[in-house]
PDB file of C-alpha atoms in Angstrom:
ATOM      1  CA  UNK R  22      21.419  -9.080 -12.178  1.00 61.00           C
ATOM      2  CA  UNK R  23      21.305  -8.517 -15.390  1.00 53.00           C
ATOM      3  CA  UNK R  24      22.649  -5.582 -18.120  1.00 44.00           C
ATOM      4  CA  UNK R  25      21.078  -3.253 -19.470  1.00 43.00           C
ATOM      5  CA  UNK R  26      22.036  -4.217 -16.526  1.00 43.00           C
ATOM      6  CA  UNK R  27      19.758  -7.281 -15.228  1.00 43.00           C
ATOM      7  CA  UNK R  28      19.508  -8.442 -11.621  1.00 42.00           C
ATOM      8  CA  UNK R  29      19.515 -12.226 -12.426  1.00 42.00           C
ATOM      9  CA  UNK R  30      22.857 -13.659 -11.444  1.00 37.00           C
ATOM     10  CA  UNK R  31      26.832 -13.976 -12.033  1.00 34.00           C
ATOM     11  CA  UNK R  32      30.045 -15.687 -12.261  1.00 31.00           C
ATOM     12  CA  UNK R  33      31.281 -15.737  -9.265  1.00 33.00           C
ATOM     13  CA  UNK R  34      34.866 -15.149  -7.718  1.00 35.00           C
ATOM     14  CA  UNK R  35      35.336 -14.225  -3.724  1.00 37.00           C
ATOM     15  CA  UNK R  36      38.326 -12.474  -2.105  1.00 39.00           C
ATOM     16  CA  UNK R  37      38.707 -12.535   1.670  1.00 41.00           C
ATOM     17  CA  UNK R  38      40.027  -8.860   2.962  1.00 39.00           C
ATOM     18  CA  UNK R  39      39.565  -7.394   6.667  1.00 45.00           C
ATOM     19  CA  UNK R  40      35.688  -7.109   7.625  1.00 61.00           C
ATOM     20  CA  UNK R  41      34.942  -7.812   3.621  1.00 73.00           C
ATOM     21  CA  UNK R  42      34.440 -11.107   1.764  1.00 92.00           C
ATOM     22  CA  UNK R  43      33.824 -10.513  -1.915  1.00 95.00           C
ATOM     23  CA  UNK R  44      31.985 -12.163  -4.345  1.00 96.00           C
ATOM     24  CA  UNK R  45      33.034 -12.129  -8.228  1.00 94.00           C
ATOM     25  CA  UNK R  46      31.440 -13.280 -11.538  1.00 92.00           C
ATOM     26  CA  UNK R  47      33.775 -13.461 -14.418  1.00 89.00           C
ATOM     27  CA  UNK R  48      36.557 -11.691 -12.449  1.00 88.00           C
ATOM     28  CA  UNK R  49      34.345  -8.766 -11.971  1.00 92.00           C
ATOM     29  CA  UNK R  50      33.497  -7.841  -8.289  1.00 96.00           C
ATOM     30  CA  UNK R  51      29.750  -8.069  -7.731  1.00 97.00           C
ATOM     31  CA  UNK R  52      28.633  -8.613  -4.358  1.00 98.00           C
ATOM     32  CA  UNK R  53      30.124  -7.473  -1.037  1.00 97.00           C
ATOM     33  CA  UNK R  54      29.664  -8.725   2.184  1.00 97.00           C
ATOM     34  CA  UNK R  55      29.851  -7.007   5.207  1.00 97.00           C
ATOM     35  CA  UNK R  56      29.582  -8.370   8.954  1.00 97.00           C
ATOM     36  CA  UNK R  57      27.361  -5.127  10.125  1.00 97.00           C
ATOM     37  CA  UNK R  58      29.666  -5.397  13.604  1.00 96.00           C
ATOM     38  CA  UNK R  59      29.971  -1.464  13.386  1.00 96.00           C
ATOM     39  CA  UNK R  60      26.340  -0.867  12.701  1.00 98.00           C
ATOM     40  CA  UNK R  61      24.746   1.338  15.606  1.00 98.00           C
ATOM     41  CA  UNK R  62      23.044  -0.539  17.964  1.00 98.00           C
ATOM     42  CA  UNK R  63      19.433   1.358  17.661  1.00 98.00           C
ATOM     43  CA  UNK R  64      19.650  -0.134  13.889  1.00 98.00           C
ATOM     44  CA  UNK R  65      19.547  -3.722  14.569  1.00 98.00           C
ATOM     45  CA  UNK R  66      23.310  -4.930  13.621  1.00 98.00           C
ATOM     46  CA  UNK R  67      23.765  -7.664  10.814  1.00 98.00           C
ATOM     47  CA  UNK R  68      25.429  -9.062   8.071  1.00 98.00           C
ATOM     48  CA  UNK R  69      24.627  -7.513   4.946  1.00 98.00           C
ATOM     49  CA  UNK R  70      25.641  -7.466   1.075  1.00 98.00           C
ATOM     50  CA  UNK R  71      26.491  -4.502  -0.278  1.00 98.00           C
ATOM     51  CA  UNK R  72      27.420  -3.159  -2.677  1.00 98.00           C
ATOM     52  CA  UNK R  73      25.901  -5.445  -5.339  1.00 98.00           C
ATOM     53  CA  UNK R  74      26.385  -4.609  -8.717  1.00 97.00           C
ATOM     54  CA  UNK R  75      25.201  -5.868 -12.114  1.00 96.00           C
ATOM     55  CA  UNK R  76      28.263  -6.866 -14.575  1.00 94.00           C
ATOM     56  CA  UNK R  77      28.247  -3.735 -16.072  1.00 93.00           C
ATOM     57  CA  UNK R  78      29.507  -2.312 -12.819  1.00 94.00           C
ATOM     58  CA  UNK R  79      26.176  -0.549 -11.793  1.00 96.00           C
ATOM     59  CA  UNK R  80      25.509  -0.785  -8.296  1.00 97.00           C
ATOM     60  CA  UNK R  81      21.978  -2.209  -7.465  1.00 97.00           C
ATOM     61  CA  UNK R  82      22.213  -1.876  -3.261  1.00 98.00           C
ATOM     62  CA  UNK R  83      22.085   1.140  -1.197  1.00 96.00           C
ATOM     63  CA  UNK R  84      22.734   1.275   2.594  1.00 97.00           C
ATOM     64  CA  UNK R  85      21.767   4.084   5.181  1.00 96.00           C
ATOM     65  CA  UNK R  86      19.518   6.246   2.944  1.00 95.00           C
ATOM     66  CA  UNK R  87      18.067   8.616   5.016  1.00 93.00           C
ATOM     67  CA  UNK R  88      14.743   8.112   5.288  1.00 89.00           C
ATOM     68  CA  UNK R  89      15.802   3.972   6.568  1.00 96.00           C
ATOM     69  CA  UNK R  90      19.000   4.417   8.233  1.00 97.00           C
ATOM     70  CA  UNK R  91      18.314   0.814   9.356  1.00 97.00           C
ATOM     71  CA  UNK R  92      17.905  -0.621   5.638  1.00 97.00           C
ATOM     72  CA  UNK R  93      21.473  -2.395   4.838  1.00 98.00           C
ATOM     73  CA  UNK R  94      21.297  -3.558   1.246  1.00 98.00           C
ATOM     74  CA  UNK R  95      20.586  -7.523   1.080  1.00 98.00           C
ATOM     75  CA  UNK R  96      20.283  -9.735   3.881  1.00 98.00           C
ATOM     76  CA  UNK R  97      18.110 -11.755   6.180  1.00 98.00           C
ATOM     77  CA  UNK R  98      15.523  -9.752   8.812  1.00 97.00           C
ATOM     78  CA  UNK R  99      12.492  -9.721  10.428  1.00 97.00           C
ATOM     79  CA  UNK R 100      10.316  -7.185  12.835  1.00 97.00           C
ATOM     80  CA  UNK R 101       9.875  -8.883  15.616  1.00 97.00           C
ATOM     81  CA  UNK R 102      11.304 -11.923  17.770  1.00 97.00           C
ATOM     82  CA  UNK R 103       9.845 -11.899  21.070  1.00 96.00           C
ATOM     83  CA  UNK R 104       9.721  -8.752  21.726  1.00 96.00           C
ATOM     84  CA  UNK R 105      13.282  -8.040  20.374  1.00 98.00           C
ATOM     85  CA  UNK R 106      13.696  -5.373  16.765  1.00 98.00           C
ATOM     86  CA  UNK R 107      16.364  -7.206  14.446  1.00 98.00           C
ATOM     87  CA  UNK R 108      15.008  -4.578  11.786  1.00 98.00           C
ATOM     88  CA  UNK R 109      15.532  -1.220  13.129  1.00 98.00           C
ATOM     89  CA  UNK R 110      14.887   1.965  13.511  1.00 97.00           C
ATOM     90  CA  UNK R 111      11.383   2.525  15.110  1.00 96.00           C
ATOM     91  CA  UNK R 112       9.026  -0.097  16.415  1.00 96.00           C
ATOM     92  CA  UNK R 113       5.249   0.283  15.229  1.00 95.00           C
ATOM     93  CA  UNK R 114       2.527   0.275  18.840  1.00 95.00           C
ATOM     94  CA  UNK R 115      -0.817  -0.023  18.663  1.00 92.00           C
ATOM     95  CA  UNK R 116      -2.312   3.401  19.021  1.00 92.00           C
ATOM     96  CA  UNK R 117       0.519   5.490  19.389  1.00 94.00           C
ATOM     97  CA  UNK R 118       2.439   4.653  15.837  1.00 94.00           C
ATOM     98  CA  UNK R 119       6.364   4.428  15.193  1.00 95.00           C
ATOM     99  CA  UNK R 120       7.965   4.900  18.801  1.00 96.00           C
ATOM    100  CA  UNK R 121      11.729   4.582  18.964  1.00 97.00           C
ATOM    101  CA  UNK R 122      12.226   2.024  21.396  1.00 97.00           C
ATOM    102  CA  UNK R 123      15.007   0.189  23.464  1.00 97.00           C
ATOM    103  CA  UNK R 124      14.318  -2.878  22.192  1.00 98.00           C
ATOM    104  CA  UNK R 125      17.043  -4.019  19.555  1.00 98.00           C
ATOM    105  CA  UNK R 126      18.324  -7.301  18.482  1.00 98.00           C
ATOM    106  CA  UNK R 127      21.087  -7.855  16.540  1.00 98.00           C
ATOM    107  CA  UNK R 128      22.467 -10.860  14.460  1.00 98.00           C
ATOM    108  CA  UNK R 129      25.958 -11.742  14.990  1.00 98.00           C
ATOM    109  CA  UNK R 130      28.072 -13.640  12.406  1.00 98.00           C
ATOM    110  CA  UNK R 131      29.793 -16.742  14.308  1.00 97.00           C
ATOM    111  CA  UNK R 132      32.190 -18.443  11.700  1.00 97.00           C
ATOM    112  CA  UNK R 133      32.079 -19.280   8.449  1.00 97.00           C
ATOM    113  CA  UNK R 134      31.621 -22.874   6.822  1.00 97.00           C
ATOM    114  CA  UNK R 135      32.536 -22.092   3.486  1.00 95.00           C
ATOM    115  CA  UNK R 136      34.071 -18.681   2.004  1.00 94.00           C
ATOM    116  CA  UNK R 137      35.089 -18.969  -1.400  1.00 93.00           C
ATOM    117  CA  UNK R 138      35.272 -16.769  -4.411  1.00 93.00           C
ATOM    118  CA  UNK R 139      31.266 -17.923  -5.515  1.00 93.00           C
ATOM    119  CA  UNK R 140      29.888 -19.102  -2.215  1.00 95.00           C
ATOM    120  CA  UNK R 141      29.713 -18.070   1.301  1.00 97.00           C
ATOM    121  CA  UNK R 142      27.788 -19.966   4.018  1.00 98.00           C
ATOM    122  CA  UNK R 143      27.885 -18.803   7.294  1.00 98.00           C
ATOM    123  CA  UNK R 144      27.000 -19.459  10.659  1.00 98.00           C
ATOM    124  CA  UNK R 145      24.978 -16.047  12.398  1.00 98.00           C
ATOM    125  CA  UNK R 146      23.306 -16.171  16.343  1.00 98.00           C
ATOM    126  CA  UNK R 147      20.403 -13.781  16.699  1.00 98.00           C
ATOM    127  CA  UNK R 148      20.422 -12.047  19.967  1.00 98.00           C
ATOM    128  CA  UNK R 149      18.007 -10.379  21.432  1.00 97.00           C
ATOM    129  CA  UNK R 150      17.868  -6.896  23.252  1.00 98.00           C
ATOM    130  CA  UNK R 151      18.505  -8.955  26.528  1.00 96.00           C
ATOM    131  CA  UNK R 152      21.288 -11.057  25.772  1.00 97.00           C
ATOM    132  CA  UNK R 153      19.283 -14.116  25.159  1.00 95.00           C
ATOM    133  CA  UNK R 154      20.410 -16.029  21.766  1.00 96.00           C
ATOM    134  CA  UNK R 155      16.996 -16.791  20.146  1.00 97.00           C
ATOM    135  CA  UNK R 156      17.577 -18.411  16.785  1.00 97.00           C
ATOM    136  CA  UNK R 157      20.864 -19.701  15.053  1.00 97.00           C
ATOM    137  CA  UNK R 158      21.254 -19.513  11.253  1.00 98.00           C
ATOM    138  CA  UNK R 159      22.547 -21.154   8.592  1.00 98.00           C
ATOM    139  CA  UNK R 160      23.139 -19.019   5.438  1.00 98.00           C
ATOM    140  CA  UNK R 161      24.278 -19.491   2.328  1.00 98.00           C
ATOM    141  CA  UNK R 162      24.564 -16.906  -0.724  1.00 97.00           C
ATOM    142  CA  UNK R 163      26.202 -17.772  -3.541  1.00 96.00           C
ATOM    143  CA  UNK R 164      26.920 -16.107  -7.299  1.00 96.00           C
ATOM    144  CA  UNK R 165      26.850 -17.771 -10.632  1.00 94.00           C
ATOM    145  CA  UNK R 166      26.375 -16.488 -14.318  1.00 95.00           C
ATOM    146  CA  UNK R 167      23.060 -16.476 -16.375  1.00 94.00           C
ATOM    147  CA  UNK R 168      24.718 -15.183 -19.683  1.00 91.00           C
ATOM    148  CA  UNK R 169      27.125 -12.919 -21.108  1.00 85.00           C
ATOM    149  CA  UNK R 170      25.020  -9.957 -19.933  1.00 90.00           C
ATOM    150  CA  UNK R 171      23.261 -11.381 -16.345  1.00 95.00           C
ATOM    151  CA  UNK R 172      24.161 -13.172 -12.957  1.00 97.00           C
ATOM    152  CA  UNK R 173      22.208 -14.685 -10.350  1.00 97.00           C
ATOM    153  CA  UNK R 174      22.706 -14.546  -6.823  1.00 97.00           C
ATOM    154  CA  UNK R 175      21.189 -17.247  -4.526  1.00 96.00           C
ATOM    155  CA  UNK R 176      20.144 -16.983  -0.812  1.00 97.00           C
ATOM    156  CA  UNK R 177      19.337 -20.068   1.180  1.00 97.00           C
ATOM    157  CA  UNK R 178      18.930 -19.711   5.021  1.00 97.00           C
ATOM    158  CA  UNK R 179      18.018 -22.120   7.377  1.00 97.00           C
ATOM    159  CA  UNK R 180      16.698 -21.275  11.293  1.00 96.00           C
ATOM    160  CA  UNK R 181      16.632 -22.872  14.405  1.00 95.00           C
ATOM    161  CA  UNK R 182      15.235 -21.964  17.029  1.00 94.00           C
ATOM    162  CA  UNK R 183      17.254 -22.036  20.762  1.00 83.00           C
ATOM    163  CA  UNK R 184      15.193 -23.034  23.876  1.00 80.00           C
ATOM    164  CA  UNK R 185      12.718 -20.763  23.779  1.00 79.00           C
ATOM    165  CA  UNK R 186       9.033 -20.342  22.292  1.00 90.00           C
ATOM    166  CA  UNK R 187       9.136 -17.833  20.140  1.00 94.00           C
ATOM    167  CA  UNK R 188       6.467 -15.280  18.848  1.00 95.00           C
ATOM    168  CA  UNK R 189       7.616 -13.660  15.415  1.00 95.00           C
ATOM    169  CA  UNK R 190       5.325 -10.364  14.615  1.00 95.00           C
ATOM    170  CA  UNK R 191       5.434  -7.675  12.170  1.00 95.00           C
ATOM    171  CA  UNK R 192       3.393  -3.864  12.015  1.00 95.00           C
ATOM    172  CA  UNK R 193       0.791  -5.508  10.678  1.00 95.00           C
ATOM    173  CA  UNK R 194       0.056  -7.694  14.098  1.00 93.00           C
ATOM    174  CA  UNK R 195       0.273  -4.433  15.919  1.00 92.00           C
ATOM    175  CA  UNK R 196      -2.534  -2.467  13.553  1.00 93.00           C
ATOM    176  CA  UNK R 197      -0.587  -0.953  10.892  1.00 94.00           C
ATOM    177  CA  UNK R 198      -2.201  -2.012   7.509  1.00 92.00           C
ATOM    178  CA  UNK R 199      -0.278  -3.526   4.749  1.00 91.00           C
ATOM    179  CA  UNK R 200       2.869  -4.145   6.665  1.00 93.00           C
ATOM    180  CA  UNK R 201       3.168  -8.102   7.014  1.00 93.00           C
ATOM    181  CA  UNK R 202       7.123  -7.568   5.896  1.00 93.00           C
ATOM    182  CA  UNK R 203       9.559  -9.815   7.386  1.00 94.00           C
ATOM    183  CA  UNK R 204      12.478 -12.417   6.292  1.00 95.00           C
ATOM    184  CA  UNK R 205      14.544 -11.980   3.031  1.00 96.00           C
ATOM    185  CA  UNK R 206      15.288  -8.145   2.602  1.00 97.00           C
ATOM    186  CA  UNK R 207      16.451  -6.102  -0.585  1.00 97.00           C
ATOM    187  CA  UNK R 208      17.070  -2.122  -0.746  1.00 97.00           C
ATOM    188  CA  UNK R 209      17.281  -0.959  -4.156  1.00 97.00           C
ATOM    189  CA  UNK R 210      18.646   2.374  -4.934  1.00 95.00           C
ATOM    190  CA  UNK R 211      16.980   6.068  -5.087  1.00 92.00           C
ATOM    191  CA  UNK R 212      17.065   7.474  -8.536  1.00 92.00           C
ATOM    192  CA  UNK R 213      15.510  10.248  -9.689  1.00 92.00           C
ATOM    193  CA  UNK R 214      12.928   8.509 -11.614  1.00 91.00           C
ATOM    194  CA  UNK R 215      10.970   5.506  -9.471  1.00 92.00           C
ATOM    195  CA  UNK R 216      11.575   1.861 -10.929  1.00 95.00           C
ATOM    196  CA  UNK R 217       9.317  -0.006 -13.040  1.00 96.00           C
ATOM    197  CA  UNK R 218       7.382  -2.507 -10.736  1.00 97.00           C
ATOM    198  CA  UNK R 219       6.503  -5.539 -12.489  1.00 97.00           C
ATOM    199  CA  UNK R 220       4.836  -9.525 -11.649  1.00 97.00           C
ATOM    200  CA  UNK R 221       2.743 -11.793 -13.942  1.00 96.00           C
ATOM    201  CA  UNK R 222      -0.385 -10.495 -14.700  1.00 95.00           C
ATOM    202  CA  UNK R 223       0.292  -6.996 -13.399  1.00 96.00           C
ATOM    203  CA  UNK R 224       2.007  -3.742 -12.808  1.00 97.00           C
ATOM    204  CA  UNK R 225       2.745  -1.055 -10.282  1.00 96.00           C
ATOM    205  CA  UNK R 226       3.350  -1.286  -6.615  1.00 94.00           C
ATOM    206  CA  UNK R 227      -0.334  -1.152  -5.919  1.00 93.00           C
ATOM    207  CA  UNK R 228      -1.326  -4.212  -7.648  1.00 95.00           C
ATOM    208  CA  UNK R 229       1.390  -6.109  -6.852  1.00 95.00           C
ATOM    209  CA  UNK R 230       2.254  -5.027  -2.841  1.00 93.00           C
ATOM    210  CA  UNK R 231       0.862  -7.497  -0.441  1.00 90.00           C
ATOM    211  CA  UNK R 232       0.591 -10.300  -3.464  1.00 91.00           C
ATOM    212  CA  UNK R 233       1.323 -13.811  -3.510  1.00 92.00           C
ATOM    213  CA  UNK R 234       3.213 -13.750  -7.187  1.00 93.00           C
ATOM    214  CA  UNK R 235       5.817 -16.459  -7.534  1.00 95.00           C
ATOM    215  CA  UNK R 236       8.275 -13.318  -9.010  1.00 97.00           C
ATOM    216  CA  UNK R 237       8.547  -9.756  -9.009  1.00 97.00           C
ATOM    217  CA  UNK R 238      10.747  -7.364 -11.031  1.00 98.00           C
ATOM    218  CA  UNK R 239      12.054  -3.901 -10.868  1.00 97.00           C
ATOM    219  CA  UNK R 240      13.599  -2.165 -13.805  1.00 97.00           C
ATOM    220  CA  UNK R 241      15.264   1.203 -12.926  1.00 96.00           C
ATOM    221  CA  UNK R 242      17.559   3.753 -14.234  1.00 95.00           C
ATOM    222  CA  UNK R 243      20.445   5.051 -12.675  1.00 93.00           C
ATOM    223  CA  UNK R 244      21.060   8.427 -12.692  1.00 90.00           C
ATOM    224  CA  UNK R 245      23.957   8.302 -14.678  1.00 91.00           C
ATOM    225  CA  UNK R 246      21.701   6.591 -17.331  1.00 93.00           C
ATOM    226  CA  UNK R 247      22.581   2.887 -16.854  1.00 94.00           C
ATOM    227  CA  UNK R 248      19.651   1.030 -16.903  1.00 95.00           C
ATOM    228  CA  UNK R 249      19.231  -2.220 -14.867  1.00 96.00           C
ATOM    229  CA  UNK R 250      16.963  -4.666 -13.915  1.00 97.00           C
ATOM    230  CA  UNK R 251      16.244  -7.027 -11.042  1.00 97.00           C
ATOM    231  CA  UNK R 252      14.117 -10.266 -10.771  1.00 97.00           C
ATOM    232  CA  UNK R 253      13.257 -11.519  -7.106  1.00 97.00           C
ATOM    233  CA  UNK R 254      12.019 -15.458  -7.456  1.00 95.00           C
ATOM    234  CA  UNK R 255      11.485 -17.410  -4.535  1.00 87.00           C
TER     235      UNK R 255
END
């Protein structure tokens, strides 16, 4: 995260309170985790950052907006796991479109294995609508500065399957074009004006939706005029 307000990285520093582990670069709060435990059911419960902020102090997350009451700032998430939603919110069928349907997972966090002030890894069982636990994870996020002005935040995640064959799907498998989203998940905030969409060799959400680009940028402005930028590199 960067400033004018960057999405790139940070010094981190982490404070343990309640529900709420905290990460901090340079002493300044920047990343919030939250176990998702109180999440509603029909939204696909989780862990989830939020808010994260540049080093400015401009918050770069949003949770709950109302057209995606089941988008929770930064975390880990995908569609479809045999049959069971750990997204949220509707589920796309094949000739009838987005049906609300009793069919949600949810991903529980288990224990920690490290919670310090710049790095968290935890331990998280996803469950599906049944009962049955269907993959374990292994998650670690962790905060470090870039420069005076921009932090980074790193996600590493590792999956294992339980005893079951699985089937992952997405819209897309069920007929909806250009909806192949699943895995590492990142709401941005609703300003008045849209963010700049950027990616090597191009720009706009067109050109770049869908793509295979090694990194992809947004550049927004807040509202109150803070501008900010975020870089997603895999």
């Amino acid at each position: 995260m960067a400033e004018t307000d960057d999405l790139n990285g940070g010094d981190p520093g982490g404070a343990r309170g309640g529900d709420a582990v905290v990460l901090r670069c340079r002493g300044a709060a920047v990343a919030e985790w939250n176990s998702g435990a109180g999440v509603e059911p029909h939204l696909s419960p989780r862990p989830y950052l939020h808010p994260v902020r540049t080093l400015a102090g401009t918050v770069v997350t949003e949770i709950r907006p109302h057209d995606h009451l089941h988008h929770l700032g930064v975390g880990v998430t995908v569609p479809d796991v045999n049959g069971s939603s750990f997204w949220g919110g509707t589920t796309f069928v094949r000739d009838r479109g987005p049906v609300l349907l009793d069919n949600h997972g949810r991903q529980e966090h288990r224990g920690w294995e490290a919670a310090g002030d710049t790095r968290l890894v935890e331990r998280i069982a996803w469950v599906g609508h049944d009962g049955a636990e269907l993959l374990g994870e292994v998650r670690e996020t962790a905060a470090w500065e870039v420069d005076g002005h921009t932090w980074a935040l790193d996600l590493h995640t590792r999956l294992l399957a339980a005893e079951h064959d699985l089937e992952v799907n997405s819209p897309a498998t069920k007929g909806r074009p250009g909806a192949g989203y699943g895995g590492f998940f990142w709401r941005a905030p609703r300003h008045t004006e849209p963010p700049r969409v950027l990616g090597p060799g191009a720009e706009g959400e067109d050109a770049l939706h869908g793509s295979l680009a090694p990194w992809l940028a947004l550049q927004g402005t807040a509202d109150s005029g803070a501008r900010w930028s975020l870089v997603f590199a895999a």
